[in-house]
Amino acid sequence: MSGKTVTRAELAESVYQEVGLSRNESADLVEAVLAEMSNALVQGETVKLSSFGSFSVRQKGQRIGRNPKTGEEVPILPRKVLVFRPSHVLKDRINNGG
Amino acid sequence: MTRSELIARIAQQNPHLYHRDVERIVATIFEEISSALAAGDRVELRGFGAFSVKHRDARVGRNPRTGESVSVEAKAVPFFKTGKLLRERLNK
């Protein structure tokens, strides 16, 4: 474990190395992939990527929360949350250090 | 949306690219994220979300059907936290 953080820049660099487009275009395509996934999710679609995992949107109902500092009760409004379910392939890779 | 639909949408926006290059772009992105996580690294994509690896200690679990105790080994699991911008867009 090296504790590094990978960002868009590293993803764009890999696309640049792997596909041989310009650095700028590689960065634009990384952005386009994230934008397409986001748009699909915002429309309520599930995004399923075989051997990686799936992203889906779940509707949460209203519940009563509490401000932990003041102890005051506050309603947590109904909202949508995004859930990522990793595939078995990804889980196995993480546990075998692949 | 599946991987092939994602590829199709990106290909449609980029008619100058070969379809197989779009396939490689999408494959490269998810391969990079997977290999970073396998190495124990974090992947942070501002506005979209962050992938990280969480460690779970070994524990004694139970077979819910038989009630029998089983030991569950320590393991690492991938975790995704939705980015602020995407979370806000989901609730607009």
Short mmCIF file of C-alpha atoms in Angstrom, two decimals:
data_model
loop_
_atom_site.label_atom_id
_atom_site.label_comp_id
_atom_site.label_asym_id
_atom_site.label_seq_id
_atom_site.Cartn_x
_atom_site.Cartn_y
_atom_site.Cartn_z
CA MET A 1 0.00 0.00 0.00
CA SER A 2 1.54 3.27 -1.10
CA GLY A 3 -1.19 5.71 -0.08
CA LYS A 4 -1.13 7.65 -3.33
CA THR A 5 -4.15 9.43 -4.78
CA VAL A 6 -5.02 8.95 -8.43
CA THR A 7 -6.87 11.85 -10.06
CA ARG A 8 -8.21 12.81 -13.48
CA ALA A 9 -4.67 13.79 -14.50
CA GLU A 10 -3.36 10.23 -14.04
CA LEU A 11 -6.36 8.74 -15.84
CA ALA A 12 -5.82 11.15 -18.74
CA GLU A 13 -2.11 10.26 -18.81
CA SER A 14 -2.93 6.54 -19.04
CA VAL A 15 -5.38 7.17 -21.88
CA TYR A 16 -2.68 9.26 -23.60
CA GLN A 17 -0.11 6.44 -23.21
CA GLU A 18 -2.51 3.68 -24.17
CA VAL A 19 -4.46 5.16 -27.06
CA GLY A 20 -2.08 7.73 -28.51
CA LEU A 21 -4.43 10.73 -28.72
CA SER A 22 -3.13 14.13 -27.66
CA ARG A 23 -2.92 14.87 -23.93
CA ASN A 24 -5.69 17.43 -24.27
CA GLU A 25 -8.02 15.11 -26.07
CA SER A 26 -7.25 12.31 -23.60
CA ALA A 27 -8.25 14.61 -20.73
CA ASP A 28 -11.45 15.61 -22.58
CA LEU A 29 -12.39 11.96 -23.05
CA VAL A 30 -11.88 11.12 -19.38
CA GLU A 31 -14.20 14.04 -18.64
CA ALA A 32 -16.72 12.85 -21.24
CA VAL A 33 -16.86 9.37 -19.69
CA LEU A 34 -17.51 10.81 -16.21
CA ALA A 35 -20.09 13.23 -17.65
CA GLU A 36 -21.99 10.47 -19.48
CA MET A 37 -22.05 8.33 -16.34
CA SER A 38 -23.21 11.28 -14.23
CA ASN A 39 -25.93 12.22 -16.71
CA ALA A 40 -27.26 8.67 -16.82
CA LEU A 41 -27.37 8.52 -13.01
CA VAL A 42 -29.07 11.91 -12.74
CA GLN A 43 -31.75 10.57 -15.15
CA GLY A 44 -32.25 7.70 -12.71
CA GLU A 45 -30.47 5.10 -14.85
CA THR A 46 -28.26 2.39 -13.36
CA VAL A 47 -24.73 2.28 -14.75
CA LYS A 48 -23.40 -1.28 -15.02
CA LEU A 49 -19.78 -1.87 -15.88
CA SER A 50 -18.92 -5.53 -16.13
CA SER A 51 -15.90 -6.63 -14.08
CA PHE A 52 -15.86 -3.22 -12.35
CA GLY A 53 -19.19 -2.69 -10.63
CA SER A 54 -22.53 -0.96 -10.86
CA PHE A 55 -23.77 2.44 -9.75
CA SER A 56 -27.41 2.92 -8.90
CA VAL A 57 -29.56 5.63 -7.39
CA ARG A 58 -31.57 4.84 -4.30
CA GLN A 59 -34.39 6.94 -2.87
CA LYS A 60 -34.16 7.51 0.89
CA GLY A 61 -37.19 8.41 2.94
CA GLN A 62 -37.43 11.20 5.50
CA ARG A 63 -36.13 10.41 8.98
CA ILE A 64 -35.42 12.25 12.18
CA GLY A 65 -31.77 13.03 12.75
CA ARG A 66 -30.10 14.77 15.63
CA ASN A 67 -27.50 17.48 15.75
CA PRO A 68 -24.76 15.63 17.65
CA LYS A 69 -23.43 18.85 19.14
CA THR A 70 -26.65 20.35 20.44
CA GLY A 71 -28.79 17.21 20.71
CA GLU A 72 -31.47 19.05 18.77
CA GLU A 73 -33.77 16.95 16.57
CA VAL A 74 -33.75 17.89 12.90
CA PRO A 75 -35.69 16.26 10.07
CA ILE A 76 -33.50 14.71 7.36
CA LEU A 77 -35.46 15.27 4.17
CA PRO A 78 -36.13 12.53 1.62
CA ARG A 79 -33.23 12.40 -0.82
CA LYS A 80 -31.53 10.37 -3.49
CA VAL A 81 -28.22 8.68 -2.86
CA LEU A 82 -25.80 6.99 -5.21
CA VAL A 83 -24.70 3.48 -4.34
CA PHE A 84 -21.70 1.70 -5.84
CA ARG A 85 -21.69 -2.11 -5.80
CA PRO A 86 -18.26 -3.42 -6.70
CA SER A 87 -18.14 -6.52 -8.89
CA HIS A 88 -16.66 -9.78 -7.65
CA VAL A 89 -13.78 -9.32 -10.05
CA LEU A 90 -12.87 -5.99 -8.45
CA LYS A 91 -13.30 -7.30 -4.89
CA ASP A 92 -11.08 -10.29 -5.63
CA ARG A 93 -8.41 -8.11 -7.19
CA ILE A 94 -8.33 -5.87 -4.13
CA ASN A 95 -7.93 -8.84 -1.82
CA ASN A 96 -5.28 -10.58 -3.84
CA GLY A 97 -3.30 -7.41 -4.40
CA GLY A 98 -3.62 -7.92 -8.18
CA MET B 1 -26.51 2.00 -19.04
CA THR B 2 -24.01 -0.75 -19.73
CA ARG B 3 -20.36 -0.53 -20.74
CA SER B 4 -21.27 -0.95 -24.41
CA GLU B 5 -23.91 1.80 -24.19
CA LEU B 6 -21.37 4.08 -22.54
CA ILE B 7 -18.93 3.36 -25.38
CA ALA B 8 -21.68 4.00 -27.94
CA ARG B 9 -22.53 7.40 -26.42
CA ILE B 10 -18.90 8.52 -26.32
CA ALA B 11 -18.38 7.27 -29.90
CA GLN B 12 -21.42 9.23 -31.05
CA GLN B 13 -20.01 12.47 -29.61
CA ASN B 14 -16.61 11.79 -31.16
CA PRO B 15 -17.25 10.67 -34.74
CA HIS B 16 -13.57 11.24 -35.62
CA LEU B 17 -12.46 8.40 -33.31
CA TYR B 18 -12.35 4.72 -34.23
CA HIS B 19 -14.84 2.68 -32.27
CA ARG B 20 -12.06 0.40 -31.03
CA ASP B 21 -10.20 3.44 -29.66
CA VAL B 22 -13.28 4.48 -27.68
CA GLU B 23 -13.42 0.94 -26.32
CA ARG B 24 -9.78 1.20 -25.28
CA ILE B 25 -10.33 4.61 -23.65
CA VAL B 26 -13.18 3.28 -21.52
CA ALA B 27 -11.27 0.08 -20.69
CA THR B 28 -8.15 2.06 -19.73
CA ILE B 29 -10.04 4.35 -17.36
CA PHE B 30 -11.61 1.50 -15.39
CA GLU B 31 -8.42 -0.56 -15.50
CA GLU B 32 -6.51 2.39 -13.98
CA ILE B 33 -9.08 2.81 -11.23
CA SER B 34 -9.08 -0.94 -10.48
CA SER B 35 -5.30 -1.26 -10.39
CA ALA B 36 -4.96 1.82 -8.16
CA LEU B 37 -7.44 0.28 -5.71
CA ALA B 38 -5.66 -3.09 -5.90
CA ALA B 39 -2.46 -1.26 -4.92
CA GLY B 40 -4.31 0.28 -1.97
CA ASP B 41 -4.40 3.77 -3.49
CA ARG B 42 -7.31 6.20 -3.54
CA VAL B 43 -8.90 7.54 -6.70
CA GLU B 44 -10.38 11.01 -6.36
CA LEU B 45 -12.47 12.43 -9.19
CA ARG B 46 -13.69 15.85 -8.03
CA GLY B 47 -17.35 16.46 -8.68
CA PHE B 48 -17.96 12.79 -9.43
CA GLY B 49 -16.72 10.92 -6.38
CA ALA B 50 -13.84 9.10 -4.73
CA PHE B 51 -12.95 5.42 -4.63
CA SER B 52 -11.02 4.04 -1.69
CA VAL B 53 -10.30 0.73 -0.02
CA LYS B 54 -11.65 0.01 3.46
CA HIS B 55 -10.26 -2.70 5.68
CA ARG B 56 -12.56 -5.01 7.58
CA ASP B 57 -11.23 -6.94 10.57
CA ALA B 58 -11.71 -10.67 10.94
CA ARG B 59 -14.93 -11.45 12.81
CA VAL B 60 -17.10 -14.33 13.86
CA GLY B 61 -20.13 -14.44 11.64
CA ARG B 62 -23.13 -16.68 11.70
CA ASN B 63 -24.82 -18.71 9.04
CA PRO B 64 -28.26 -17.06 9.16
CA ARG B 65 -29.99 -20.29 8.14
CA THR B 66 -28.40 -22.69 10.61
CA GLY B 67 -27.22 -20.27 13.32
CA GLU B 68 -23.81 -21.91 13.10
CA SER B 69 -20.74 -19.74 13.88
CA VAL B 70 -18.30 -19.23 11.04
CA SER B 71 -15.10 -17.21 11.11
CA VAL B 72 -14.94 -14.45 8.51
CA GLU B 73 -11.40 -13.49 7.52
CA ALA B 74 -10.13 -9.91 7.48
CA LYS B 75 -10.63 -8.39 4.06
CA ALA B 76 -10.40 -5.20 2.08
CA VAL B 77 -13.45 -3.82 0.29
CA PRO B 78 -13.73 -1.10 -2.35
CA PHE B 79 -15.76 1.92 -1.29
CA PHE B 80 -17.22 4.83 -3.28
CA LYS B 81 -18.18 8.19 -1.85
CA THR B 82 -20.30 10.36 -4.12
CA GLY B 83 -18.84 13.76 -4.93
CA LYS B 84 -20.58 16.93 -3.82
CA LEU B 85 -21.56 18.14 -7.28
CA LEU B 86 -23.07 14.81 -8.35
CA ARG B 87 -24.89 14.47 -5.01
CA GLU B 88 -26.41 17.91 -5.55
CA ARG B 89 -27.37 17.11 -9.15
CA LEU B 90 -29.12 13.92 -8.02
CA ASN B 91 -31.32 15.97 -5.70
CA LYS B 92 -32.19 18.82 -7.99
#
